Amino acid sequence: MKINPFVIITLATTHLLIAAVAYRMAVTRGWDDTIVLPDQPTTHFDKVLDGDTVVIDGVAIHIRGLDAPELGPWAKCWAEAMAARQSMKVLENELRGHDYRMVERRVDKDGKVSARFVAEAKYDISDPMKVYEAGAAVDGRWDWCGTTVKLTPGTDQPTRAPNLWWPSGDVYDPRAAD
């Protein structure tokens, strides 16, 4: 019995399409809208984008359980932008001095990757960041500017500074935006 090649191609294409749809449904409609990927040993980091985001193999990965001040365009006040540079330096020094293993890597429904990084001594990378006051131990966002402080007389909310205090153009990597 000879099988028509068109039938084989049609069946293979159908199976691939079903697998792709099932994968997409798992990504977008999962129990917690994340995919947990296997742990990976990590000894190299391509780049540190800010105090809570690193790049590994070209992929921006947010450090889960840590919020650091935002850089220039994403900072809500000048103090946050200044603290962001220090936070970034603390993270760079910590990564340079220790080997970390990436654990609990997840991809959310928007495609953003987050993970925890654990040293051989079993401490999380967020621990030294908190000790050096370079980050806050939260899963969400920390208010680095404090909205209860009035920065400008006669206004209820602190005003965002004009575009004068950070460089214009493509100075910052947009993947650093949380």
PDB file of C-alpha atoms in Angstrom:
ATOM      1  CA  MET A   1       0.000   0.000   0.000  1.00  0.00           C
ATOM      2  CA  LYS A   2       1.435   3.312  -1.066  1.00  0.00           C
ATOM      3  CA  ILE A   3       0.674   6.431   0.984  1.00  0.00           C
ATOM      4  CA  ASN A   4       0.259   9.698  -0.797  1.00  0.00           C
ATOM      5  CA  PRO A   5       2.999  12.215   0.236  1.00  0.00           C
ATOM      6  CA  PHE A   6       0.348  14.950   0.382  1.00  0.00           C
ATOM      7  CA  VAL A   7      -1.462  13.028   3.145  1.00  0.00           C
ATOM      8  CA  ILE A   8       1.766  12.662   5.144  1.00  0.00           C
ATOM      9  CA  ILE A   9       2.553  16.383   4.817  1.00  0.00           C
ATOM     10  CA  THR A  10      -1.022  17.311   5.768  1.00  0.00           C
ATOM     11  CA  LEU A  11      -0.941  15.082   8.866  1.00  0.00           C
ATOM     12  CA  ALA A  12       2.466  16.388   9.953  1.00  0.00           C
ATOM     13  CA  THR A  13       1.383  19.998   9.472  1.00  0.00           C
ATOM     14  CA  THR A  14      -1.828  19.372  11.425  1.00  0.00           C
ATOM     15  CA  HIS A  15       0.097  17.833  14.325  1.00  0.00           C
ATOM     16  CA  LEU A  16       2.541  20.760  14.402  1.00  0.00           C
ATOM     17  CA  LEU A  17      -0.335  23.240  14.318  1.00  0.00           C
ATOM     18  CA  ILE A  18      -2.115  21.478  17.197  1.00  0.00           C
ATOM     19  CA  ALA A  19       1.114  21.442  19.227  1.00  0.00           C
ATOM     20  CA  ALA A  20       1.690  25.162  18.555  1.00  0.00           C
ATOM     21  CA  VAL A  21      -1.878  26.051  19.564  1.00  0.00           C
ATOM     22  CA  ALA A  22      -1.617  23.935  22.733  1.00  0.00           C
ATOM     23  CA  TYR A  23       1.686  25.589  23.637  1.00  0.00           C
ATOM     24  CA  ARG A  24       0.239  29.069  23.068  1.00  0.00           C
ATOM     25  CA  MET A  25      -2.813  28.230  25.191  1.00  0.00           C
ATOM     26  CA  ALA A  26      -0.569  26.968  27.977  1.00  0.00           C
ATOM     27  CA  VAL A  27       1.449  30.187  27.847  1.00  0.00           C
ATOM     28  CA  THR A  28      -1.497  32.598  27.791  1.00  0.00           C
ATOM     29  CA  ARG A  29      -4.055  30.700  29.850  1.00  0.00           C
ATOM     30  CA  GLY A  30      -1.931  28.803  32.333  1.00  0.00           C
ATOM     31  CA  TRP A  31      -2.822  28.432  35.985  1.00  0.00           C
ATOM     32  CA  ASP A  32      -0.671  31.391  36.955  1.00  0.00           C
ATOM     33  CA  ASP A  33       0.018  32.720  33.443  1.00  0.00           C
ATOM     34  CA  THR A  34       3.640  31.589  33.594  1.00  0.00           C
ATOM     35  CA  ILE A  35       5.784  28.807  32.257  1.00  0.00           C
ATOM     36  CA  VAL A  36       8.362  27.422  34.649  1.00  0.00           C
ATOM     37  CA  LEU A  37      11.530  26.442  32.834  1.00  0.00           C
ATOM     38  CA  PRO A  38      14.230  24.107  34.196  1.00  0.00           C
ATOM     39  CA  ASP A  39      16.984  25.471  36.442  1.00  0.00           C
ATOM     40  CA  GLN A  40      20.187  26.383  34.655  1.00  0.00           C
ATOM     41  CA  PRO A  41      23.714  26.857  35.898  1.00  0.00           C
ATOM     42  CA  THR A  42      24.697  30.440  35.206  1.00  0.00           C
ATOM     43  CA  THR A  43      28.249  31.655  35.333  1.00  0.00           C
ATOM     44  CA  HIS A  44      28.105  34.441  32.788  1.00  0.00           C
ATOM     45  CA  PHE A  45      25.947  37.518  32.470  1.00  0.00           C
ATOM     46  CA  ASP A  46      26.043  39.489  29.225  1.00  0.00           C
ATOM     47  CA  LYS A  47      25.030  42.780  30.771  1.00  0.00           C
ATOM     48  CA  VAL A  48      23.405  44.418  33.780  1.00  0.00           C
ATOM     49  CA  LEU A  49      20.572  46.662  32.582  1.00  0.00           C
ATOM     50  CA  ASP A  50      19.670  48.098  35.977  1.00  0.00           C
ATOM     51  CA  GLY A  51      19.584  47.032  39.619  1.00  0.00           C
ATOM     52  CA  ASP A  52      17.039  44.262  39.048  1.00  0.00           C
ATOM     53  CA  THR A  53      17.444  43.240  35.393  1.00  0.00           C
ATOM     54  CA  VAL A  54      20.263  41.276  33.746  1.00  0.00           C
ATOM     55  CA  VAL A  55      20.852  39.979  30.223  1.00  0.00           C
ATOM     56  CA  ILE A  56      21.856  36.354  29.642  1.00  0.00           C
ATOM     57  CA  ASP A  57      22.306  35.090  26.078  1.00  0.00           C
ATOM     58  CA  GLY A  58      20.544  38.187  24.762  1.00  0.00           C
ATOM     59  CA  VAL A  59      17.442  37.734  26.955  1.00  0.00           C
ATOM     60  CA  ALA A  60      16.518  40.361  29.563  1.00  0.00           C
ATOM     61  CA  ILE A  61      15.691  38.633  32.862  1.00  0.00           C
ATOM     62  CA  HIS A  62      14.071  40.420  35.805  1.00  0.00           C
ATOM     63  CA  ILE A  63      15.308  39.296  39.243  1.00  0.00           C
ATOM     64  CA  ARG A  64      12.202  38.076  41.057  1.00  0.00           C
ATOM     65  CA  GLY A  65      11.699  39.175  44.667  1.00  0.00           C
ATOM     66  CA  LEU A  66      13.666  42.383  44.178  1.00  0.00           C
ATOM     67  CA  ASP A  67      12.775  45.890  43.070  1.00  0.00           C
ATOM     68  CA  ALA A  68      15.563  48.364  42.440  1.00  0.00           C
ATOM     69  CA  PRO A  69      15.319  52.076  41.616  1.00  0.00           C
ATOM     70  CA  GLU A  70      14.642  52.826  37.955  1.00  0.00           C
ATOM     71  CA  LEU A  71      17.127  54.503  35.637  1.00  0.00           C
ATOM     72  CA  GLY A  72      16.669  57.910  33.988  1.00  0.00           C
ATOM     73  CA  PRO A  73      13.594  57.843  31.788  1.00  0.00           C
ATOM     74  CA  TRP A  74      11.668  55.461  34.053  1.00  0.00           C
ATOM     75  CA  ALA A  75      12.544  57.128  37.369  1.00  0.00           C
ATOM     76  CA  LYS A  76       9.784  59.101  39.051  1.00  0.00           C
ATOM     77  CA  CYS A  77      12.156  61.576  40.697  1.00  0.00           C
ATOM     78  CA  TRP A  78      15.779  62.629  40.627  1.00  0.00           C
ATOM     79  CA  ALA A  79      16.650  60.733  43.786  1.00  0.00           C
ATOM     80  CA  GLU A  80      15.433  57.483  42.244  1.00  0.00           C
ATOM     81  CA  ALA A  81      17.556  58.035  39.130  1.00  0.00           C
ATOM     82  CA  MET A  82      20.626  58.718  41.275  1.00  0.00           C
ATOM     83  CA  ALA A  83      20.000  55.640  43.437  1.00  0.00           C
ATOM     84  CA  ALA A  84      19.527  53.523  40.299  1.00  0.00           C
ATOM     85  CA  ARG A  85      23.152  54.012  39.232  1.00  0.00           C
ATOM     86  CA  GLN A  86      24.401  52.901  42.648  1.00  0.00           C
ATOM     87  CA  SER A  87      22.055  49.907  42.624  1.00  0.00           C
ATOM     88  CA  MET A  88      23.332  48.900  39.193  1.00  0.00           C
ATOM     89  CA  LYS A  89      26.952  49.075  40.406  1.00  0.00           C
ATOM     90  CA  VAL A  90      26.167  46.944  43.477  1.00  0.00           C
ATOM     91  CA  LEU A  91      24.565  44.279  41.259  1.00  0.00           C
ATOM     92  CA  GLU A  92      27.512  44.326  38.825  1.00  0.00           C
ATOM     93  CA  ASN A  93      29.996  43.884  41.699  1.00  0.00           C
ATOM     94  CA  GLU A  94      27.952  41.077  43.231  1.00  0.00           C
ATOM     95  CA  LEU A  95      27.738  39.195  39.925  1.00  0.00           C
ATOM     96  CA  ARG A  96      31.447  39.678  39.292  1.00  0.00           C
ATOM     97  CA  GLY A  97      32.389  38.254  42.686  1.00  0.00           C
ATOM     98  CA  HIS A  98      30.199  35.125  42.852  1.00  0.00           C
ATOM     99  CA  ASP A  99      28.763  32.343  40.704  1.00  0.00           C
ATOM    100  CA  TYR A 100      24.985  32.224  40.623  1.00  0.00           C
ATOM    101  CA  ARG A 101      22.605  29.545  39.411  1.00  0.00           C
ATOM    102  CA  MET A 102      19.363  30.608  37.754  1.00  0.00           C
ATOM    103  CA  VAL A 103      16.338  28.944  39.396  1.00  0.00           C
ATOM    104  CA  GLU A 104      12.578  29.231  38.964  1.00  0.00           C
ATOM    105  CA  ARG A 105      12.857  30.900  35.577  1.00  0.00           C
ATOM    106  CA  ARG A 106       9.407  31.896  34.332  1.00  0.00           C
ATOM    107  CA  VAL A 107       7.939  33.470  31.234  1.00  0.00           C
ATOM    108  CA  ASP A 108       4.724  35.430  31.767  1.00  0.00           C
ATOM    109  CA  LYS A 109       1.893  35.829  29.267  1.00  0.00           C
ATOM    110  CA  ASP A 110       3.532  38.981  27.865  1.00  0.00           C
ATOM    111  CA  GLY A 111       6.781  37.114  27.183  1.00  0.00           C
ATOM    112  CA  LYS A 112       8.753  38.783  29.992  1.00  0.00           C
ATOM    113  CA  VAL A 113      11.265  36.496  31.686  1.00  0.00           C
ATOM    114  CA  SER A 114      11.921  36.523  35.425  1.00  0.00           C
ATOM    115  CA  ALA A 115      14.033  34.285  37.639  1.00  0.00           C
ATOM    116  CA  ARG A 116      15.723  33.930  40.979  1.00  0.00           C
ATOM    117  CA  PHE A 117      19.501  33.630  41.201  1.00  0.00           C
ATOM    118  CA  VAL A 118      21.044  31.544  43.980  1.00  0.00           C
ATOM    119  CA  ALA A 119      24.738  31.429  44.908  1.00  0.00           C
ATOM    120  CA  GLU A 120      26.584  28.225  45.770  1.00  0.00           C
ATOM    121  CA  ALA A 121      26.347  29.282  49.428  1.00  0.00           C
ATOM    122  CA  LYS A 122      22.523  29.006  49.037  1.00  0.00           C
ATOM    123  CA  TYR A 123      21.705  32.696  49.390  1.00  0.00           C
ATOM    124  CA  ASP A 124      19.594  34.608  46.900  1.00  0.00           C
ATOM    125  CA  ILE A 125      21.113  37.495  44.944  1.00  0.00           C
ATOM    126  CA  SER A 126      18.438  39.765  46.388  1.00  0.00           C
ATOM    127  CA  ASP A 127      19.967  39.276  49.870  1.00  0.00           C
ATOM    128  CA  PRO A 128      23.166  41.310  49.305  1.00  0.00           C
ATOM    129  CA  MET A 129      21.163  43.853  47.301  1.00  0.00           C
ATOM    130  CA  LYS A 130      18.986  44.410  50.374  1.00  0.00           C
ATOM    131  CA  VAL A 131      21.980  44.435  52.740  1.00  0.00           C
ATOM    132  CA  TYR A 132      23.692  47.144  50.670  1.00  0.00           C
ATOM    133  CA  GLU A 133      20.373  49.032  50.460  1.00  0.00           C
ATOM    134  CA  ALA A 134      20.396  48.757  46.679  1.00  0.00           C
ATOM    135  CA  GLY A 135      16.978  47.128  46.360  1.00  0.00           C
ATOM    136  CA  ALA A 136      13.698  46.400  48.123  1.00  0.00           C
ATOM    137  CA  ALA A 137      12.471  42.896  48.957  1.00  0.00           C
ATOM    138  CA  VAL A 138       9.166  43.028  47.090  1.00  0.00           C
ATOM    139  CA  ASP A 139       7.684  41.196  44.119  1.00  0.00           C
ATOM    140  CA  GLY A 140       5.945  44.334  42.880  1.00  0.00           C
ATOM    141  CA  ARG A 141       7.046  47.934  42.702  1.00  0.00           C
ATOM    142  CA  TRP A 142       8.513  49.979  45.556  1.00  0.00           C
ATOM    143  CA  ASP A 143       7.830  53.723  45.744  1.00  0.00           C
ATOM    144  CA  TRP A 144      11.383  55.089  45.742  1.00  0.00           C
ATOM    145  CA  CYS A 145      10.236  58.714  45.699  1.00  0.00           C
ATOM    146  CA  GLY A 146       7.643  58.608  48.488  1.00  0.00           C
ATOM    147  CA  THR A 147       4.370  60.077  47.240  1.00  0.00           C
ATOM    148  CA  THR A 148       3.548  61.668  50.601  1.00  0.00           C
ATOM    149  CA  VAL A 149       6.319  64.261  50.269  1.00  0.00           C
ATOM    150  CA  LYS A 150       5.414  67.552  48.593  1.00  0.00           C
ATOM    151  CA  LEU A 151       8.257  68.574  46.339  1.00  0.00           C
ATOM    152  CA  THR A 152       6.584  71.622  44.837  1.00  0.00           C
ATOM    153  CA  PRO A 153       4.599  74.139  46.899  1.00  0.00           C
ATOM    154  CA  GLY A 154       0.912  74.265  46.038  1.00  0.00           C
ATOM    155  CA  THR A 155       0.658  70.795  44.466  1.00  0.00           C
ATOM    156  CA  ASP A 156      -0.682  67.588  45.922  1.00  0.00           C
ATOM    157  CA  GLN A 157       1.611  65.261  44.009  1.00  0.00           C
ATOM    158  CA  PRO A 158       5.339  65.492  43.342  1.00  0.00           C
ATOM    159  CA  THR A 159       5.912  66.655  39.811  1.00  0.00           C
ATOM    160  CA  ARG A 160       7.912  64.618  37.376  1.00  0.00           C
ATOM    161  CA  ALA A 161      11.048  66.433  36.377  1.00  0.00           C
ATOM    162  CA  PRO A 162      11.347  67.702  32.819  1.00  0.00           C
ATOM    163  CA  ASN A 163      13.383  65.831  30.262  1.00  0.00           C
ATOM    164  CA  LEU A 164      16.457  67.847  31.244  1.00  0.00           C
ATOM    165  CA  TRP A 165      18.009  65.526  33.781  1.00  0.00           C
ATOM    166  CA  TRP A 166      18.566  62.408  31.696  1.00  0.00           C
ATOM    167  CA  PRO A 167      20.203  62.107  28.290  1.00  0.00           C
ATOM    168  CA  SER A 168      18.009  62.089  25.231  1.00  0.00           C
ATOM    169  CA  GLY A 169      18.220  59.450  22.556  1.00  0.00           C
ATOM    170  CA  ASP A 170      18.810  55.730  22.932  1.00  0.00           C
ATOM    171  CA  VAL A 171      21.090  55.848  25.966  1.00  0.00           C
ATOM    172  CA  TYR A 172      19.095  53.353  28.029  1.00  0.00           C
ATOM    173  CA  ASP A 173      18.109  49.855  27.004  1.00  0.00           C
ATOM    174  CA  PRO A 174      14.283  49.718  26.851  1.00  0.00           C
ATOM    175  CA  ARG A 175      14.389  46.163  28.268  1.00  0.00           C
ATOM    176  CA  ALA A 176      15.282  47.708  31.646  1.00  0.00           C
ATOM    177  CA  ALA A 177      11.777  49.189  31.995  1.00  0.00           C
ATOM    178  CA  ASP A 178       9.853  47.190  34.594  1.00  0.00           C
TER     179      ASP A 178
END
